Amino acid sequence: MAAETAGNPEQGSTGTAMVATVAAARERAQGERRVAITPETCRKFVAAGAKVVIERGAGNGAAVTDEAYEQAGATLLDDAGAVYAAADVLLCVQAPEAGSIACLREGAALVGLLAPQADPARAQAIQARGIVAFPLERLPRTTRAQAMDVLSSQAGMAGYKAVLIAAQLAPRFFPMLTTAAGTIRPSKVLVVGAGVAGLQAIATAKRLGAQVEGFDVRPETREQIESLGGRFLDLGVSAAGEGGYARQLTDEERAEQQRRLAEHLKGIDVVVCTAAVPGRPAPKIVTSAMVAGMRPGSVIVDLAAETGGNCELTRPGETVEAGGVAVSGPLNLASSGAVHASEMYARNLYNFALLFLADGRLVDGRIGFDWDDELLAKTVWPERNGDGTAAG
């Protein structure tokens, strides 16, 4: 695991316990404004006995000043390479490039949205340096893990922002208005997918005064949709399966579902698509023929754009027009709400790091990982054997 920590020679009475260094560098991915450590979590790490190292300017995109980090007890460094070299635990939002990973000390822990298998060079760098990587997209979705669930916390911000984008693109009001010029009917909004992002989108559209419907292939989401003031769109086809998961529809069922959805979309003003499965291409739900049947002036905002989109016409990172219908495929929406998104994300990472840094210290220069803890064992990449060695 981690070797002696440079710059933190504090030792316990036995001479073997050393302060662990938790670090975060400025995010280099284009458009990324979030930060993995906030002054709040910095103070918590310091209170737990750890040392915190931050690259100068790391919090600028999230409106966090260097002074705020210093007041929280962090050590600021000018060079990202020095931050990587000092880290026993590096916390990040998006995965560092392979060259940056090579700057980490052998056996350091790396925690964030890493997607190691999406980039062969990144995966090779992690394995070559013996990095103990925790891609939090692999975190089990259990009750105990809720406080560490970065996918849920960031999806909430994405769902909120998606509705604001839709409201901006739509050439109409969302709420009903009674004016001297007559009554303006409310916009009809359909949210496809009732996960965290979808439910937040439903709640936000409802607050803006729209008539809101929610659609999901899982019938058990009806109660959640209705609890937020939305109407559950029942297309007459149930995909209820075992264990709370949706089963695969038959060809006939899917055709009937598509026919009914196409007919329904003719009366919808705004569609927000949120159906996505981590690690897989997004399911195609809204076809080009459906878009052609929608009224001019309608809007589709596709949150699944990063994995191909739920709409056949979605172009990631662009807003296109097809027959008078605007189709927007925004990317990394959580970053557009960087202040609150960072606060939630940093708390998620802090809670996860406590699984192996409960007292903020190293023993004989090593982090103690409990591989009997399913949250660690099922999140780590590459997978580990019970003795901590890489499986396979």
Coordinates of C-alpha atoms in Angstrom, one line a residue:
M1 CA 0.0 0.0 0.0
A2 CA 1.2 3.6 0.5
A3 CA 4.8 4.2 1.3
E4 CA 6.1 6.8 3.8
T5 CA 4.3 10.1 3.3
A6 CA 6.6 12.9 2.1
G7 CA 6.3 16.0 4.1
N8 CA 4.3 14.5 7.0
P9 CA 6.8 12.9 9.4
E10 CA 4.6 13.0 12.4
Q11 CA 4.8 9.6 14.2
G12 CA 3.1 8.0 17.1
S13 CA 4.8 6.7 20.2
T14 CA 5.7 3.4 18.5
G15 CA 7.4 5.3 15.6
T16 CA 5.2 3.5 13.1
A17 CA 2.0 5.5 12.9
M18 CA 2.1 8.4 10.4
V19 CA -0.4 11.0 9.3
A20 CA -2.2 10.1 6.1
T21 CA -2.2 12.8 3.3
V22 CA -5.5 13.3 1.5
A23 CA -5.2 15.4 -1.6
A24 CA -7.1 16.9 -4.5
A25 CA -5.7 18.6 -7.6
R26 CA -7.4 21.0 -10.0
E27 CA -9.7 19.1 -12.4
R28 CA -8.3 19.2 -15.9
A29 CA -11.3 17.8 -17.9
Q30 CA -12.8 20.4 -20.3
G31 CA -15.7 22.2 -18.7
E32 CA -15.3 20.5 -15.3
R33 CA -15.9 23.0 -12.5
R34 CA -16.5 20.7 -9.5
V35 CA -13.9 20.0 -6.8
A36 CA -13.5 16.8 -4.8
I37 CA -12.6 18.4 -1.4
T38 CA -14.4 21.4 0.0
P39 CA -13.4 23.5 3.0
E40 CA -16.1 21.6 4.9
T41 CA -14.7 18.2 4.2
C42 CA -11.2 19.5 4.6
R43 CA -11.9 20.5 8.2
K44 CA -13.4 17.0 8.8
F45 CA -10.4 15.2 7.4
V46 CA -8.1 17.4 9.5
A47 CA -10.2 16.8 12.6
A48 CA -10.0 13.0 11.9
G49 CA -6.2 13.3 12.0
A50 CA -5.3 13.5 8.3
K51 CA -3.3 16.1 6.4
V52 CA -4.9 17.7 3.5
V53 CA -3.0 19.0 0.4
I54 CA -4.8 21.0 -2.3
E55 CA -3.5 22.4 -5.6
R56 CA -3.8 26.2 -5.7
G57 CA -6.9 27.2 -7.7
A58 CA -8.5 23.8 -7.4
G59 CA -11.7 25.3 -6.1
N60 CA -12.0 28.3 -8.4
G61 CA -14.7 26.7 -10.6
A62 CA -16.9 25.9 -7.5
A63 CA -16.4 29.4 -6.0
V64 CA -14.0 28.2 -3.3
T65 CA -11.0 30.4 -2.7
D66 CA -7.5 29.2 -1.7
E67 CA -7.9 31.3 1.5
A68 CA -10.9 29.2 2.4
Y69 CA -8.9 26.0 2.1
E70 CA -6.0 27.5 4.2
Q71 CA -8.5 28.5 6.9
A72 CA -9.8 25.0 6.9
G73 CA -6.3 23.6 7.6
A74 CA -5.2 22.6 4.1
T75 CA -1.6 22.9 2.7
L76 CA -1.7 24.5 -0.7
L77 CA 0.8 23.6 -3.4
D78 CA 1.5 25.3 -6.8
D79 CA 2.3 22.2 -8.8
A80 CA -0.2 19.4 -9.6
G81 CA 2.7 16.9 -9.8
A82 CA 3.7 17.7 -6.2
V83 CA 0.1 17.1 -5.1
Y84 CA 0.0 13.7 -6.7
A85 CA 3.4 12.8 -5.3
A86 CA 2.3 13.7 -1.7
A87 CA -1.0 11.9 -1.8
D88 CA -1.7 8.7 0.1
V89 CA -5.3 9.2 -0.9
L90 CA -6.1 11.2 -4.0
L91 CA -9.7 12.3 -4.4
C92 CA -11.0 13.5 -7.8
V93 CA -14.1 14.2 -9.7
Q94 CA -13.1 12.9 -13.1
A95 CA -10.2 10.5 -13.6
P96 CA -6.7 11.9 -14.0
E97 CA -4.9 11.3 -17.2
A98 CA -2.5 8.3 -17.4
G99 CA 0.5 10.6 -17.1
S100 CA -0.8 12.2 -13.9
I101 CA -1.6 8.7 -12.4
A102 CA 2.1 7.8 -13.0
C103 CA 3.0 10.7 -10.6
L104 CA 1.2 8.9 -7.7
R105 CA 3.2 7.0 -5.2
E106 CA 3.0 3.2 -5.6
G107 CA 0.0 1.8 -3.7
A108 CA -1.8 5.1 -3.2
A109 CA -5.6 5.1 -3.1
L110 CA -7.5 6.9 -5.9
V111 CA -11.2 7.7 -5.4
G112 CA -13.6 9.3 -7.8
L113 CA -15.5 8.7 -11.1
L114 CA -12.7 6.8 -12.7
A115 CA -14.2 4.6 -15.4
P116 CA -10.8 2.8 -15.7
Q117 CA -12.0 0.4 -18.4
A118 CA -13.1 3.2 -20.7
D119 CA -9.4 4.2 -21.2
P120 CA -6.8 1.5 -21.7
A121 CA -3.9 3.9 -21.0
R122 CA -5.6 4.9 -17.7
A123 CA -6.2 1.3 -16.7
Q124 CA -2.6 0.4 -17.5
A125 CA -1.3 3.3 -15.4
I126 CA -3.4 2.3 -12.4
Q127 CA -2.2 -1.3 -12.6
A128 CA 1.4 -0.4 -13.3
R129 CA 1.7 1.8 -10.2
G130 CA -0.3 -0.6 -8.0
I131 CA -2.9 2.1 -7.4
V132 CA -5.8 1.0 -5.2
A133 CA -8.5 2.5 -7.3
F134 CA -12.1 3.0 -6.2
P135 CA -14.4 4.0 -9.1
L136 CA -17.4 5.1 -7.2
E137 CA -19.7 4.3 -10.1
R138 CA -19.1 0.7 -9.0
L139 CA -20.3 1.4 -5.4
P140 CA -23.1 -1.1 -4.4
R141 CA -26.5 0.6 -4.3
T142 CA -27.3 -0.3 -0.7
T143 CA -28.8 1.6 2.2
R144 CA -25.4 1.8 3.9
A145 CA -23.9 3.3 0.8
Q146 CA -26.4 6.1 0.3
A147 CA -24.2 8.7 2.0
M148 CA -21.4 7.8 -0.5
D149 CA -23.6 7.5 -3.6
V150 CA -22.1 10.1 -6.0
L151 CA -24.2 9.0 -8.9
S152 CA -27.4 9.9 -7.0
S153 CA -26.1 13.2 -5.6
Q154 CA -24.9 14.4 -9.0
A155 CA -28.0 13.1 -10.9
G156 CA -30.1 15.3 -8.7
M157 CA -28.3 18.4 -9.9
A158 CA -28.4 17.2 -13.5
G159 CA -32.2 16.7 -13.3
Y160 CA -32.7 20.1 -11.9
K161 CA -30.6 21.8 -14.5
A162 CA -32.2 19.9 -17.4
V163 CA -35.6 21.4 -16.6
L164 CA -34.1 24.9 -16.5
I165 CA -32.5 24.3 -19.9
A166 CA -35.9 23.1 -21.2
A167 CA -37.6 26.2 -19.8
Q168 CA -35.0 28.4 -21.6
L169 CA -35.4 26.6 -24.9
A170 CA -39.2 26.4 -24.8
P171 CA -40.9 29.3 -26.7
R172 CA -43.7 29.3 -24.0
F173 CA -44.3 29.8 -20.3
F174 CA -44.3 26.8 -18.0
P175 CA -47.0 27.9 -15.6
M176 CA -50.6 28.8 -16.4
L177 CA -51.0 32.6 -16.4
T178 CA -54.2 34.7 -16.3
T179 CA -53.4 38.0 -18.0
A180 CA -55.3 41.0 -19.5
A181 CA -54.4 39.4 -22.9
G182 CA -56.2 36.2 -21.9
T183 CA -55.3 32.9 -20.2
I184 CA -52.0 31.1 -21.1
R185 CA -52.3 27.4 -20.6
P186 CA -49.4 25.6 -18.7
S187 CA -46.8 23.7 -20.6
K188 CA -47.1 19.9 -20.7
V189 CA -43.9 18.2 -19.6
L190 CA -43.1 14.5 -19.8
V191 CA -40.1 13.2 -17.9
V192 CA -38.8 9.8 -19.2
G193 CA -37.2 7.8 -16.5
A194 CA -37.9 8.0 -12.8
G195 CA -34.5 7.6 -11.2
V196 CA -32.9 10.3 -9.1
A197 CA -32.5 12.7 -12.1
G198 CA -36.0 12.0 -13.4
L199 CA -37.6 12.6 -10.0
Q200 CA -35.7 15.8 -9.5
A201 CA -36.8 16.9 -13.0
I202 CA -40.4 16.2 -12.2
A203 CA -40.2 18.1 -8.9
T204 CA -38.5 21.1 -10.6
A205 CA -41.0 21.2 -13.6
K206 CA -43.8 21.1 -11.1
R207 CA -42.4 24.0 -9.1
L208 CA -42.2 26.0 -12.3
G209 CA -46.0 25.4 -12.7
A210 CA -46.0 22.9 -15.6
Q211 CA -48.4 20.0 -16.0
V212 CA -46.0 17.1 -15.4
E213 CA -46.1 13.4 -16.3
G214 CA -43.5 10.8 -15.5
F215 CA -42.9 7.6 -17.5
D216 CA -40.9 4.6 -16.4
V217 CA -41.0 1.0 -17.4
R218 CA -41.0 0.0 -13.8
P219 CA -44.6 0.3 -12.5
E220 CA -43.5 0.6 -8.9
T221 CA -42.2 4.2 -9.7
R222 CA -45.8 5.4 -9.9
E223 CA -46.0 6.2 -6.2
Q224 CA -42.8 8.2 -6.4
I225 CA -43.9 10.2 -9.4
E226 CA -47.3 10.9 -7.9
S227 CA -45.8 11.9 -4.6
L228 CA -44.0 14.8 -6.4
G229 CA -47.3 16.0 -8.0
G230 CA -46.7 14.3 -11.4
R231 CA -49.0 12.0 -13.2
F232 CA -47.8 8.5 -14.0
L233 CA -47.9 7.8 -17.7
D234 CA -49.3 4.3 -18.2
L235 CA -48.6 3.0 -21.7
G236 CA -50.3 -0.3 -20.9
V237 CA -47.1 -2.4 -20.8
S238 CA -45.5 -3.5 -17.6
A239 CA -41.8 -4.4 -17.4
A240 CA -42.0 -5.5 -13.7
G241 CA -39.4 -8.0 -13.0
E242 CA -37.8 -9.6 -9.9
G243 CA -35.8 -7.8 -7.3
G244 CA -37.0 -4.4 -8.3
Y245 CA -35.4 -4.6 -11.7
A246 CA -37.2 -4.2 -15.0
R247 CA -37.4 -7.2 -17.3
Q248 CA -36.7 -7.1 -21.0
L249 CA -39.8 -6.4 -23.0
T250 CA -40.9 -8.7 -25.8
D251 CA -40.8 -7.3 -29.4
E252 CA -44.6 -7.1 -29.4
E253 CA -44.7 -5.3 -26.0
R254 CA -42.0 -2.9 -27.1
A255 CA -43.8 -2.1 -30.4
E256 CA -47.0 -1.4 -28.5
Q257 CA -45.3 0.8 -26.0
Q258 CA -43.6 2.8 -28.8
R259 CA -46.9 3.2 -30.7
R260 CA -48.6 4.6 -27.6
L261 CA -45.7 6.8 -26.7
A262 CA -45.6 8.3 -30.2
E263 CA -49.2 9.1 -30.0
H264 CA -48.9 10.7 -26.6
L265 CA -45.9 12.9 -27.6
K266 CA -48.1 14.7 -30.1
G267 CA -49.6 16.7 -27.2
I268 CA -46.4 17.2 -25.2
D269 CA -44.5 20.5 -25.1
V270 CA -41.3 19.4 -23.3
V271 CA -39.7 16.0 -22.9
V272 CA -36.8 15.4 -20.5
C273 CA -35.1 12.1 -21.0
T274 CA -33.1 10.6 -18.1
A275 CA -33.1 6.9 -18.7
A276 CA -29.5 5.6 -18.4
V277 CA -27.7 2.6 -17.0
P278 CA -24.1 3.1 -15.8
G279 CA -21.6 1.3 -18.1
R280 CA -24.1 0.7 -20.9
P281 CA -25.3 2.6 -23.9
A282 CA -28.5 4.6 -23.2
P283 CA -31.7 2.9 -24.4
K284 CA -33.3 4.5 -27.5
I285 CA -36.8 5.5 -26.4
V286 CA -37.7 8.5 -28.5
T287 CA -37.4 7.7 -32.2
S288 CA -36.9 10.2 -35.0
A289 CA -40.4 9.3 -36.2
M290 CA -41.8 10.3 -32.8
V291 CA -39.9 13.6 -33.0
A292 CA -41.4 14.2 -36.4
G293 CA -44.9 13.8 -34.9
M294 CA -44.3 16.4 -32.2
R295 CA -45.6 20.0 -32.6
P296 CA -43.2 22.7 -33.8
G297 CA -41.8 24.6 -30.8
S298 CA -41.6 21.4 -28.7
V299 CA -38.3 20.7 -26.8
I300 CA -36.4 17.6 -25.9
V301 CA -33.6 17.7 -23.3
D302 CA -31.7 14.4 -23.3
L303 CA -29.7 13.8 -20.1
A304 CA -28.5 10.5 -21.4
A305 CA -26.5 12.2 -24.2
E306 CA -23.2 11.2 -22.7
T307 CA -24.0 7.5 -23.3
G308 CA -25.6 8.0 -26.7
G309 CA -29.0 9.5 -25.7
N310 CA -32.5 8.3 -25.3
C311 CA -33.5 10.2 -28.5
E312 CA -32.3 9.0 -31.9
L313 CA -31.6 12.6 -32.9
T314 CA -29.5 13.6 -29.9
R315 CA -26.1 14.9 -30.6
P316 CA -23.9 15.0 -27.5
G317 CA -23.0 18.5 -26.5
E318 CA -25.2 20.2 -29.1
T319 CA -28.7 21.5 -29.6
V320 CA -30.2 20.7 -33.0
E321 CA -33.6 21.4 -34.6
A322 CA -35.6 18.8 -36.4
G323 CA -38.9 19.9 -37.9
G324 CA -39.2 22.8 -35.5
V325 CA -38.4 20.6 -32.4
A326 CA -35.3 21.5 -30.4
V327 CA -33.3 18.5 -29.3
S328 CA -30.6 19.3 -26.7
G329 CA -27.9 16.9 -25.6
P330 CA -26.1 18.7 -22.7
L331 CA -23.0 17.1 -21.2
N332 CA -21.8 17.1 -17.6
L333 CA -24.8 19.0 -16.3
A334 CA -23.8 18.5 -12.6
S335 CA -20.8 20.7 -13.2
S336 CA -23.0 23.6 -14.2
G337 CA -24.2 23.6 -10.6
A338 CA -20.7 23.3 -9.3
V339 CA -21.2 24.9 -5.8
H340 CA -23.8 22.6 -4.5
A341 CA -22.7 19.7 -6.7
S342 CA -19.2 19.9 -5.2
E343 CA -20.6 20.1 -1.6
M344 CA -22.6 16.9 -2.1
Y345 CA -19.9 15.1 -4.0
A346 CA -17.2 16.0 -1.5
R347 CA -19.4 14.7 1.4
N348 CA -19.9 11.5 -0.6
L349 CA -16.1 11.1 -0.9
Y350 CA -15.4 11.9 2.7
N351 CA -17.9 9.3 3.9
F352 CA -16.3 6.7 1.6
A353 CA -12.8 7.6 2.6
L354 CA -13.7 7.0 6.3
L355 CA -14.1 3.3 5.5
F356 CA -10.3 3.1 5.4
L357 CA -9.2 6.3 7.1
A358 CA -11.3 6.3 10.2
D359 CA -8.4 7.7 12.4
G360 CA -6.6 9.6 9.6
R361 CA -3.4 7.7 10.1
L362 CA -1.2 5.1 8.3
V363 CA 0.4 2.1 10.0
D364 CA 3.9 1.3 8.9
G365 CA 3.3 3.6 6.0
R366 CA 0.3 1.7 4.8
I367 CA -3.4 2.3 4.5
G368 CA -5.4 -0.5 6.2
F369 CA -8.1 -1.8 3.9
D370 CA -10.7 -4.1 5.3
W371 CA -11.5 -6.3 2.2
D372 CA -14.3 -8.0 4.2
D373 CA -16.2 -4.7 3.9
E374 CA -18.4 -5.2 0.8
L375 CA -18.4 -1.5 0.0
L376 CA -14.6 -1.6 -0.4
A377 CA -14.5 -5.1 -1.9
K378 CA -17.1 -4.4 -4.6
T379 CA -16.0 -0.9 -5.5
V380 CA -12.2 -1.5 -5.9
W381 CA -10.7 -1.9 -9.3
P382 CA -9.0 -4.3 -10.2
E383 CA -11.0 -6.6 -8.0
R384 CA -9.1 -8.0 -4.9
N385 CA -8.8 -11.3 -3.2
G386 CA -9.5 -11.6 0.5
D387 CA -5.8 -10.9 1.3
G388 CA -5.8 -7.7 -0.7
T389 CA -3.9 -9.0 -3.8
A390 CA -5.3 -8.3 -7.2
A391 CA -7.7 -11.0 -8.4
G392 CA -6.8 -12.8 -11.5

